[in-house]
mmCIF file of C-alpha atoms and ligand atoms in Angstrom:
data_model
loop_
_atom_site.group_PDB
_atom_site.id
_atom_site.type_symbol
_atom_site.label_atom_id
_atom_site.label_comp_id
_atom_site.label_asym_id
_atom_site.label_seq_id
_atom_site.Cartn_x
_atom_site.Cartn_y
_atom_site.Cartn_z
ATOM 1 C CA MET O 1 17.609 89.146 -1.545
ATOM 2 C CA LEU O 2 15.185 86.672 -0.077
ATOM 3 C CA ILE O 3 12.067 87.715 1.782
ATOM 4 C CA VAL O 4 10.765 85.042 4.104
ATOM 5 C CA MET O 5 7.081 85.475 4.865
ATOM 6 C CA HIS O 6 5.467 84.716 8.180
ATOM 7 C CA HIS O 7 3.542 81.432 8.151
ATOM 8 C CA LYS O 8 0.377 83.435 8.806
ATOM 9 C CA ALA O 9 1.014 85.848 5.915
ATOM 10 C CA THR O 10 -2.032 86.309 3.683
ATOM 11 C CA ASP O 11 -2.186 86.219 -0.109
ATOM 12 C CA GLU O 12 -2.528 90.013 -0.016
ATOM 13 C CA ASP O 13 0.688 90.297 2.034
ATOM 14 C CA ILE O 14 2.489 88.187 -0.552
ATOM 15 C CA GLN O 15 1.047 90.189 -3.441
ATOM 16 C CA ARG O 16 2.105 93.452 -1.795
ATOM 17 C CA VAL O 17 5.685 92.218 -1.527
ATOM 18 C CA LYS O 18 5.641 91.097 -5.172
ATOM 19 C CA ASP O 19 4.288 94.461 -6.303
ATOM 20 C CA THR O 20 6.960 96.288 -4.327
ATOM 21 C CA ILE O 21 9.694 94.171 -5.918
ATOM 22 C CA GLU O 22 8.325 94.874 -9.383
ATOM 23 C CA ARG O 23 8.016 98.586 -8.639
ATOM 24 C CA LEU O 24 11.739 98.583 -7.820
ATOM 25 C CA GLY O 25 12.405 97.089 -11.280
ATOM 26 C CA TYR O 26 13.260 93.534 -10.175
ATOM 27 C CA ARG O 27 11.609 90.143 -10.669
ATOM 28 C CA PRO O 28 9.901 88.328 -7.783
ATOM 29 C CA VAL O 29 10.164 84.560 -7.580
ATOM 30 C CA VAL O 30 7.665 83.008 -5.214
ATOM 31 C CA ILE O 31 9.064 79.968 -3.467
ATOM 32 C CA PRO O 32 6.286 78.075 -1.709
ATOM 33 C CA GLY O 33 7.476 75.941 1.182
ATOM 34 C CA ALA O 34 5.915 73.404 3.505
ATOM 35 C CA GLU O 35 5.917 75.883 6.396
ATOM 36 C CA ARG O 36 6.250 79.292 4.881
ATOM 37 C CA THR O 37 6.435 81.115 1.583
ATOM 38 C CA ALA O 38 9.563 82.965 0.585
ATOM 39 C CA ILE O 39 9.932 85.478 -2.200
ATOM 40 C CA GLY O 40 13.241 85.821 -3.970
ATOM 41 C CA ILE O 41 14.363 88.898 -5.816
ATOM 42 C CA ILE O 42 16.247 88.438 -9.039
ATOM 43 C CA GLY O 43 17.388 90.889 -11.667
ATOM 44 C CA ASN O 44 19.371 93.089 -9.291
ATOM 45 C CA GLN O 45 23.025 93.640 -9.996
ATOM 46 C CA GLY O 46 24.036 94.748 -6.547
ATOM 47 C CA TRP O 47 22.781 95.294 -3.041
ATOM 48 C CA VAL O 48 19.012 95.769 -2.767
ATOM 49 C CA ASP O 49 17.879 98.361 -0.260
ATOM 50 C CA ASP O 50 15.374 96.678 2.045
ATOM 51 C CA THR O 51 13.810 99.901 3.352
ATOM 52 C CA PRO O 52 10.681 99.611 1.137
ATOM 53 C CA PHE O 53 9.929 96.243 2.742
ATOM 54 C CA GLN O 54 10.438 97.190 6.351
ATOM 55 C CA GLU O 55 6.907 98.367 6.997
ATOM 56 C CA LEU O 56 5.094 95.711 4.973
ATOM 57 C CA PRO O 57 2.965 93.240 6.952
ATOM 58 C CA GLY O 58 3.536 89.497 6.912
ATOM 59 C CA ILE O 59 7.318 89.542 6.518
ATOM 60 C CA ARG O 60 9.301 87.427 8.967
ATOM 61 C CA GLU O 61 12.839 87.961 7.733
ATOM 62 C CA VAL O 62 14.836 89.626 4.974
ATOM 63 C CA ILE O 63 17.983 87.740 3.929
ATOM 64 C CA HIS O 64 20.602 89.352 1.729
ATOM 65 C CA VAL O 65 22.014 86.713 -0.629
ATOM 66 C CA THR O 66 25.511 87.613 -1.700
ATOM 67 C CA LYS O 67 26.247 84.481 -3.724
ATOM 68 C CA PRO O 68 26.394 84.735 -7.542
ATOM 69 C CA TYR O 69 23.539 82.268 -7.718
ATOM 70 C CA LYS O 70 20.182 82.362 -6.020
ATOM 71 C CA LEU O 71 17.588 80.109 -7.635
ATOM 72 C CA VAL O 72 19.898 77.098 -7.346
ATOM 73 C CA SER O 73 20.709 77.803 -3.704
ATOM 74 C CA ARG O 74 19.173 76.139 -0.690
ATOM 75 C CA ASP O 75 18.477 79.600 0.730
ATOM 76 C CA PHE O 76 15.958 80.086 -2.072
ATOM 77 C CA HIS O 77 14.674 76.539 -2.116
ATOM 78 C CA PRO O 78 15.180 74.548 1.090
ATOM 79 C CA GLU O 79 13.610 71.294 -0.143
ATOM 80 C CA ASP O 80 15.442 68.908 -2.492
ATOM 81 C CA THR O 81 14.488 69.181 -6.141
ATOM 82 C CA MET O 82 13.574 65.973 -7.866
ATOM 83 C CA VAL O 83 13.578 65.385 -11.608
ATOM 84 C CA ARG O 84 10.880 62.908 -12.559
ATOM 85 C CA LEU O 85 10.971 61.222 -15.962
ATOM 86 C CA ALA O 86 8.405 58.530 -15.181
ATOM 87 C CA ASP O 87 6.634 57.204 -12.104
ATOM 88 C CA ASP O 88 9.583 54.989 -11.367
ATOM 89 C CA ILE O 89 12.356 57.259 -12.639
ATOM 90 C CA GLU O 90 12.962 59.978 -10.120
ATOM 91 C CA ILE O 91 16.355 61.609 -9.939
ATOM 92 C CA GLY O 92 17.138 63.218 -6.620
ATOM 93 C CA SER O 93 14.156 61.928 -4.665
ATOM 94 C CA GLY O 94 16.340 60.102 -2.159
ATOM 95 C CA ARG O 95 14.209 57.010 -2.817
ATOM 96 C CA SER O 96 16.291 55.537 -5.605
ATOM 97 C CA PHE O 97 19.771 55.656 -7.090
ATOM 98 C CA THR O 98 19.758 56.560 -10.773
ATOM 99 C CA ILE O 99 22.128 54.687 -13.047
ATOM 100 C CA ILE O 100 22.630 56.082 -16.543
ATOM 101 C CA ALA O 101 24.685 53.907 -18.861
ATOM 102 C CA GLY O 102 25.696 53.655 -22.480
ATOM 103 C CA PRO O 103 28.551 54.322 -24.835
ATOM 104 C CA CYS O 104 30.458 57.576 -25.043
ATOM 105 C CA ALA O 105 29.257 58.026 -28.622
ATOM 106 C CA VAL O 106 26.592 56.650 -30.897
ATOM 107 C CA GLU O 107 28.747 54.834 -33.460
ATOM 108 C CA SER O 108 26.280 52.713 -35.427
ATOM 109 C CA ARG O 109 22.774 51.304 -35.335
ATOM 110 C CA GLU O 110 24.140 47.870 -34.544
ATOM 111 C CA GLN O 111 26.318 49.082 -31.665
ATOM 112 C CA MET O 112 23.436 51.024 -30.122
ATOM 113 C CA PHE O 113 20.921 48.191 -30.357
ATOM 114 C CA LYS O 114 23.399 45.756 -28.872
ATOM 115 C CA VAL O 115 24.225 47.924 -25.914
ATOM 116 C CA ALA O 116 20.672 49.188 -25.392
ATOM 117 C CA ASN O 117 19.130 45.716 -25.382
ATOM 118 C CA ALA O 118 21.736 44.388 -22.965
ATOM 119 C CA LEU O 119 21.398 47.384 -20.640
ATOM 120 C CA SER O 120 17.635 47.195 -20.723
ATOM 121 C CA GLU O 121 17.782 43.513 -19.714
ATOM 122 C CA THR O 122 20.065 44.446 -16.840
ATOM 123 C CA GLY O 123 17.439 46.856 -15.549
ATOM 124 C CA ILE O 124 18.710 50.158 -16.903
ATOM 125 C CA ARG O 125 16.088 52.790 -17.769
ATOM 126 C CA LEU O 126 18.327 55.620 -18.928
ATOM 127 C CA LEU O 127 20.591 55.255 -21.928
ATOM 128 C CA ARG O 128 23.420 57.659 -22.707
ATOM 129 C CA GLY O 129 25.164 58.140 -26.044
ATOM 130 C CA GLY O 130 26.532 61.224 -27.758
ATOM 131 C CA ALA O 131 25.455 62.089 -31.294
ATOM 132 C CA PHE O 132 27.148 65.492 -31.216
ATOM 133 C CA LYS O 133 30.582 64.955 -29.696
ATOM 134 C CA PRO O 134 32.819 67.725 -28.353
ATOM 135 C CA ARG O 135 36.274 66.353 -29.175
ATOM 136 C CA THR O 136 39.536 67.936 -28.145
ATOM 137 C CA SER O 137 41.099 67.193 -31.533
ATOM 138 C CA PRO O 138 39.344 67.938 -34.831
ATOM 139 C CA HIS O 139 40.955 64.753 -36.169
ATOM 140 C CA SER O 140 39.086 62.547 -33.685
ATOM 141 C CA PHE O 141 35.691 60.972 -34.387
ATOM 142 C CA GLN O 142 33.194 63.823 -34.192
ATOM 143 C CA GLY O 143 30.012 61.817 -33.692
ATOM 144 C CA LEU O 144 27.306 60.858 -36.186
ATOM 145 C CA ARG O 145 25.415 64.071 -35.454
ATOM 146 C CA GLU O 146 21.868 64.039 -37.013
ATOM 147 C CA GLU O 147 22.283 60.407 -38.056
ATOM 148 C CA GLY O 148 23.177 59.620 -34.433
ATOM 149 C CA LEU O 149 19.960 61.270 -33.277
ATOM 150 C CA ARG O 150 17.976 59.142 -35.726
ATOM 151 C CA ILE O 151 19.587 56.001 -34.314
ATOM 152 C CA LEU O 152 18.814 57.128 -30.769
ATOM 153 C CA ALA O 153 15.188 57.755 -31.721
ATOM 154 C CA GLU O 154 14.927 54.276 -33.208
ATOM 155 C CA VAL O 155 16.508 52.615 -30.177
ATOM 156 C CA LYS O 156 14.276 54.586 -27.869
ATOM 157 C CA ALA O 157 11.134 53.553 -29.737
ATOM 158 C CA ALA O 158 12.188 49.891 -29.755
ATOM 159 C CA THR O 159 13.348 49.590 -26.137
ATOM 160 C CA GLY O 160 11.420 52.240 -24.214
ATOM 161 C CA LEU O 161 14.696 53.482 -22.722
ATOM 162 C CA LYS O 162 14.965 57.162 -21.866
ATOM 163 C CA VAL O 163 17.762 58.948 -23.674
ATOM 164 C CA VAL O 164 20.455 61.275 -22.351
ATOM 165 C CA THR O 165 22.424 62.964 -25.110
ATOM 166 C CA GLU O 166 24.579 66.034 -25.491
ATOM 167 C CA VAL O 167 23.673 69.266 -27.202
ATOM 168 C CA MET O 168 26.630 71.426 -28.197
ATOM 169 C CA ASN O 169 25.080 74.281 -30.091
ATOM 170 C CA PRO O 170 22.129 76.565 -29.301
ATOM 171 C CA GLU O 171 20.801 76.001 -32.838
ATOM 172 C CA HIS O 172 20.585 72.256 -32.251
ATOM 173 C CA VAL O 173 18.528 72.387 -29.059
ATOM 174 C CA GLU O 174 15.277 71.827 -30.920
ATOM 175 C CA VAL O 175 16.368 68.748 -32.863
ATOM 176 C CA VAL O 176 18.153 67.206 -29.881
ATOM 177 C CA GLU O 177 15.159 67.894 -27.668
ATOM 178 C CA ASP O 178 12.965 65.919 -30.052
ATOM 179 C CA VAL O 179 14.856 62.760 -29.127
ATOM 180 C CA ALA O 180 16.436 63.430 -25.739
ATOM 181 C CA ASP O 181 14.666 62.922 -22.434
ATOM 182 C CA ILE O 182 17.562 64.726 -20.766
ATOM 183 C CA LEU O 183 19.714 67.314 -22.531
ATOM 184 C CA GLN O 184 23.362 66.965 -21.585
ATOM 185 C CA ILE O 185 25.624 70.002 -21.434
ATOM 186 C CA GLY O 186 29.199 68.784 -21.617
ATOM 187 C CA ALA O 187 32.099 70.002 -19.506
ATOM 188 C CA ARG O 188 33.500 72.020 -22.407
ATOM 189 C CA ASN O 189 30.259 73.926 -22.768
ATOM 190 C CA MET O 190 29.511 74.562 -19.104
ATOM 191 C CA GLN O 191 30.140 78.257 -19.636
ATOM 192 C CA ASN O 192 28.559 78.554 -23.073
ATOM 193 C CA TYR O 193 25.964 80.985 -21.808
ATOM 194 C CA ASP O 194 23.932 81.233 -25.030
ATOM 195 C CA LEU O 195 23.594 77.462 -24.971
ATOM 196 C CA LEU O 196 22.584 77.486 -21.289
ATOM 197 C CA ILE O 197 19.891 80.058 -22.028
ATOM 198 C CA GLU O 198 18.548 77.964 -24.926
ATOM 199 C CA VAL O 199 18.377 74.720 -22.926
ATOM 200 C CA GLY O 200 16.756 76.671 -20.112
ATOM 201 C CA LYS O 201 13.915 77.478 -22.493
ATOM 202 C CA ALA O 202 13.582 73.845 -23.592
ATOM 203 C CA LYS O 203 10.965 71.538 -22.146
ATOM 204 C CA LYS O 204 13.403 68.832 -21.098
ATOM 205 C CA PRO O 205 15.542 68.434 -17.972
ATOM 206 C CA VAL O 206 19.197 69.367 -18.313
ATOM 207 C CA LEU O 207 22.209 67.423 -17.100
ATOM 208 C CA LEU O 208 24.909 70.016 -16.484
ATOM 209 C CA LYS O 209 28.422 68.666 -16.284
ATOM 210 C CA ARG O 210 31.029 70.488 -14.270
ATOM 211 C CA GLY O 211 33.513 72.400 -16.438
ATOM 212 C CA LEU O 212 37.046 71.116 -16.945
ATOM 213 C CA ALA O 213 38.420 73.353 -14.224
ATOM 214 C CA ALA O 214 35.309 75.015 -12.896
ATOM 215 C CA THR O 215 34.888 76.105 -9.311
ATOM 216 C CA VAL O 216 31.664 75.282 -7.490
ATOM 217 C CA ASP O 217 30.555 78.913 -7.745
ATOM 218 C CA GLU O 218 31.135 78.918 -11.518
ATOM 219 C CA TRP O 219 29.304 75.616 -11.929
ATOM 220 C CA LEU O 220 26.302 76.707 -9.871
ATOM 221 C CA SER O 221 26.245 80.064 -11.628
ATOM 222 C CA SER O 222 25.933 78.173 -14.913
ATOM 223 C CA ALA O 223 23.024 76.198 -13.462
ATOM 224 C CA GLU O 224 21.539 79.544 -12.437
ATOM 225 C CA TYR O 225 21.512 80.619 -16.105
ATOM 226 C CA ILE O 226 19.236 77.664 -16.841
ATOM 227 C CA LEU O 227 16.951 78.221 -13.856
ATOM 228 C CA VAL O 228 16.559 81.915 -14.613
ATOM 229 C CA GLN O 229 14.862 80.850 -17.869
ATOM 230 C CA GLY O 230 12.128 79.184 -15.865
ATOM 231 C CA SER O 231 13.352 75.613 -15.919
ATOM 232 C CA VAL O 232 13.891 73.976 -12.551
ATOM 233 C CA GLU O 233 14.937 70.580 -13.781
ATOM 234 C CA VAL O 234 18.697 70.654 -13.688
ATOM 235 C CA ILE O 235 20.825 67.707 -12.649
ATOM 236 C CA LEU O 236 24.438 68.494 -11.795
ATOM 237 C CA CYS O 237 27.108 66.009 -12.820
ATOM 238 C CA GLU O 238 30.594 65.890 -11.301
ATOM 239 C CA ARG O 239 32.976 64.446 -13.915
ATOM 240 C CA GLY O 240 36.377 65.236 -12.440
ATOM 241 C CA ILE O 241 38.438 68.380 -12.712
ATOM 242 C CA ARG O 242 41.838 69.242 -14.133
ATOM 243 C CA THR O 243 44.642 69.222 -11.575
ATOM 244 C CA TYR O 244 48.410 68.685 -11.813
ATOM 245 C CA GLU O 245 47.833 64.922 -11.534
ATOM 246 C CA ARG O 246 48.168 63.048 -14.830
ATOM 247 C CA ALA O 247 47.960 59.469 -13.496
ATOM 248 C CA THR O 248 44.211 59.761 -13.918
ATOM 249 C CA ARG O 249 42.483 61.605 -16.752
ATOM 250 C CA ASN O 250 40.899 63.995 -14.280
ATOM 251 C CA THR O 251 40.796 64.264 -10.507
ATOM 252 C CA ALA O 252 37.508 62.953 -9.166
ATOM 253 C CA ASP O 253 36.214 65.539 -6.735
ATOM 254 C CA LEU O 254 33.876 63.483 -4.599
ATOM 255 C CA SER O 255 33.883 66.055 -1.807
ATOM 256 C CA VAL O 256 31.887 68.314 -4.077
ATOM 257 C CA ILE O 257 28.870 65.990 -3.854
ATOM 258 C CA PRO O 258 28.047 66.509 -0.160
ATOM 259 C CA LEU O 259 29.099 70.137 -0.551
ATOM 260 C CA ILE O 260 26.595 70.700 -3.366
ATOM 261 C CA LYS O 261 23.944 69.029 -1.234
ATOM 262 C CA GLU O 262 24.606 71.657 1.439
ATOM 263 C CA VAL O 263 24.462 74.700 -0.787
ATOM 264 C CA SER O 264 22.002 73.658 -3.493
ATOM 265 C CA HIS O 265 18.711 71.793 -3.796
ATOM 266 C CA LEU O 266 19.547 70.329 -7.215
ATOM 267 C CA PRO O 267 20.182 66.606 -7.712
ATOM 268 C CA VAL O 268 23.824 65.689 -8.248
ATOM 269 C CA ILE O 269 25.201 62.634 -9.984
ATOM 270 C CA PHE O 270 28.738 61.374 -10.558
ATOM 271 C CA ASP O 271 30.484 60.282 -13.749
ATOM 272 C CA PRO O 272 33.290 57.916 -12.723
ATOM 273 C CA SER O 273 34.227 57.262 -16.369
ATOM 274 C CA HIS O 274 35.377 60.778 -17.274
ATOM 275 C CA ALA O 275 36.459 61.504 -13.698
ATOM 276 C CA THR O 276 39.111 58.774 -13.842
ATOM 277 C CA GLY O 277 39.611 57.886 -17.517
ATOM 278 C CA LYS O 278 40.474 54.321 -16.473
ATOM 279 C CA ARG O 279 38.080 51.410 -16.664
ATOM 280 C CA SER O 280 39.556 49.700 -13.593
ATOM 281 C CA LEU O 281 38.702 52.738 -11.475
ATOM 282 C CA VAL O 282 35.069 53.021 -12.554
ATOM 283 C CA ARG O 283 33.695 50.490 -10.073
ATOM 284 C CA PRO O 284 35.457 51.680 -6.890
ATOM 285 C CA MET O 285 34.722 55.328 -7.634
ATOM 286 C CA ALA O 286 31.090 54.690 -8.574
ATOM 287 C CA LEU O 287 30.649 52.871 -5.261
ATOM 288 C CA ALA O 288 32.389 55.686 -3.404
ATOM 289 C CA SER O 289 29.958 58.180 -4.896
ATOM 290 C CA VAL O 290 27.034 56.331 -3.299
ATOM 291 C CA MET O 291 28.578 56.932 0.102
ATOM 292 C CA ALA O 292 29.362 60.543 -0.788
ATOM 293 C CA GLY O 293 25.629 61.093 -1.271
ATOM 294 C CA ALA O 294 25.279 61.147 -5.057
ATOM 295 C CA ASP O 295 21.779 60.718 -6.490
ATOM 296 C CA GLY O 296 23.141 58.538 -9.253
ATOM 297 C CA VAL O 297 25.966 57.794 -11.642
ATOM 298 C CA MET O 298 26.549 57.946 -15.369
ATOM 299 C CA ILE O 299 28.832 55.215 -16.693
ATOM 300 C CA GLU O 300 30.301 54.611 -20.167
ATOM 301 C CA VAL O 301 29.602 51.082 -21.380
ATOM 302 C CA HIS O 302 30.506 49.638 -24.788
ATOM 303 C CA PRO O 303 29.881 46.176 -26.252
ATOM 304 C CA GLU O 304 33.519 46.113 -27.400
ATOM 305 C CA PRO O 305 35.280 48.716 -25.241
ATOM 306 C CA ASP O 306 38.684 48.491 -26.890
ATOM 307 C CA ARG O 307 37.119 49.287 -30.236
ATOM 308 C CA ALA O 308 35.170 52.331 -29.000
ATOM 309 C CA LEU O 309 35.683 55.329 -31.271
ATOM 310 C CA SER O 310 35.937 57.630 -28.262
ATOM 311 C CA ASP O 311 36.904 57.129 -24.628
ATOM 312 C CA ALA O 312 37.890 53.471 -25.118
ATOM 313 C CA GLY O 313 40.205 53.428 -22.092
ATOM 314 C CA GLN O 314 37.445 54.282 -19.659
ATOM 315 C CA SER O 315 34.645 52.288 -21.293
ATOM 316 C CA ILE O 316 33.647 49.047 -19.630
ATOM 317 C CA ASP O 317 32.161 45.896 -21.162
ATOM 318 C CA LEU O 318 28.618 44.681 -20.600
ATOM 319 C CA GLN O 319 29.504 41.935 -18.130
ATOM 320 C CA SER O 320 31.605 44.284 -15.965
ATOM 321 C CA PHE O 321 28.745 46.736 -16.086
ATOM 322 C CA ARG O 322 26.246 44.138 -14.847
ATOM 323 C CA GLU O 323 28.491 43.467 -11.863
ATOM 324 C CA ILE O 324 28.863 47.157 -11.082
ATOM 325 C CA TYR O 325 25.113 47.645 -11.450
ATOM 326 C CA GLN O 326 24.421 44.921 -8.879
ATOM 327 C CA ALA O 327 27.070 46.200 -6.488
ATOM 328 C CA LEU O 328 25.737 49.750 -6.722
ATOM 329 C CA ASN O 329 22.179 48.667 -5.991
ATOM 330 C CA LYS O 330 23.319 46.497 -3.099
ATOM 331 C CA LEU O 331 25.347 49.319 -1.570
ATOM 332 C CA TRP O 332 22.531 51.822 -2.116
ATOM 333 C CA GLU O 333 20.039 49.545 -0.342
ATOM 334 C CA PHE O 334 22.471 48.961 2.508
ATOM 335 C CA LYS O 335 23.079 52.676 2.910
ATOM 336 C CA ARG O 336 19.395 53.486 2.744
ATOM 337 C CA ASN O 337 18.421 50.919 5.348
ATOM 338 C CA ASN O 338 21.356 51.194 7.696
ATOM 339 C CA LEU O 339 23.139 54.520 7.447
HETATM 340 C C1 PEP Y 1 30.701 62.647 -22.407
HETATM 341 O O1 PEP Y 1 29.839 62.519 -21.518
HETATM 342 O O2 PEP Y 1 30.927 61.779 -23.268
HETATM 343 C C2 PEP Y 1 31.574 63.829 -22.377
HETATM 344 C C3 PEP Y 1 32.036 64.372 -23.487
HETATM 345 O O3 PEP Y 1 31.835 64.229 -21.127
HETATM 346 P P1 PEP Y 1 32.516 65.577 -20.577
HETATM 347 O O4 PEP Y 1 31.740 66.695 -21.170
HETATM 348 O O5 PEP Y 1 32.357 65.431 -19.095
HETATM 349 O O6 PEP Y 1 33.953 65.547 -20.995
HETATM 350 MN MN1 MN Y 2 32.946 60.207 -23.231
#
């Protein structure tokens, strides 16, 4: 339930509503807005009787929220949420288009320095690279794990790039958080609720990928797990979903981007690499995501794509990336100024 206060409501009116919510055994979440304050109720497992609120002063409207998520919804938070990593790195502000790039996996010190230096020269501020890799087969390269984190820390110190890297296990959140500027939750772990709770307690923003076959409600409910812990900095990432179609690795669901913008305040980015699985499709789909309203993209780039230890077929080389980077910025500027 969401209680929308009158714009003239006093602090006492707000406190009275909060006390009443607590007396009923629920948790109040105060949502300040430009024009009015709203107070959300969380912790209820069913319909909340609004009778105790009917006589309280200062209340404009009581809205029953029947969705499985609340804190992530626009009903609870009408303004867009922005994740700020630095003065000039704002994800979801509508003022810039965020481009995250880097290899699927951290493979070696040499590989990471090569790619990081080249990306940094291109203008990239956010570097991706998995140290802990969730692989479908146990026989595939599993990532360098702690050694991969050490390499990321070294690259970060040398280049000043911000690091996005995956955490797969609740017990690893602390060590990954030491290096990561954004904690990535991979598609396979989107419904690992213990992990979501742990990253929700962390001090770093979370990039939550959509599950392999997750519905929007399931995806947003997972984001809700993180927000319930007190964190508000969640970035959603559409990375394609499993359908009957095998011509592409996954089916890129671009329609979900404007849809998410309608129902949630969280920033949403697109991963054309995993969404298609084919390097030739990365550029057209990345460009399409700009028009769909994405706040950014995450693209897999490798200095020698065919030799990548994971996701070689969708990884692009540095020169192709530079061209995509320029095209994306050009299209973003055009859209911003003209559409
Ligand atoms: C990745 O980003 O390398 C990755 C494993 O992606 P996903 O979880 O979307 O499959
Ligand atoms: Mn990958």
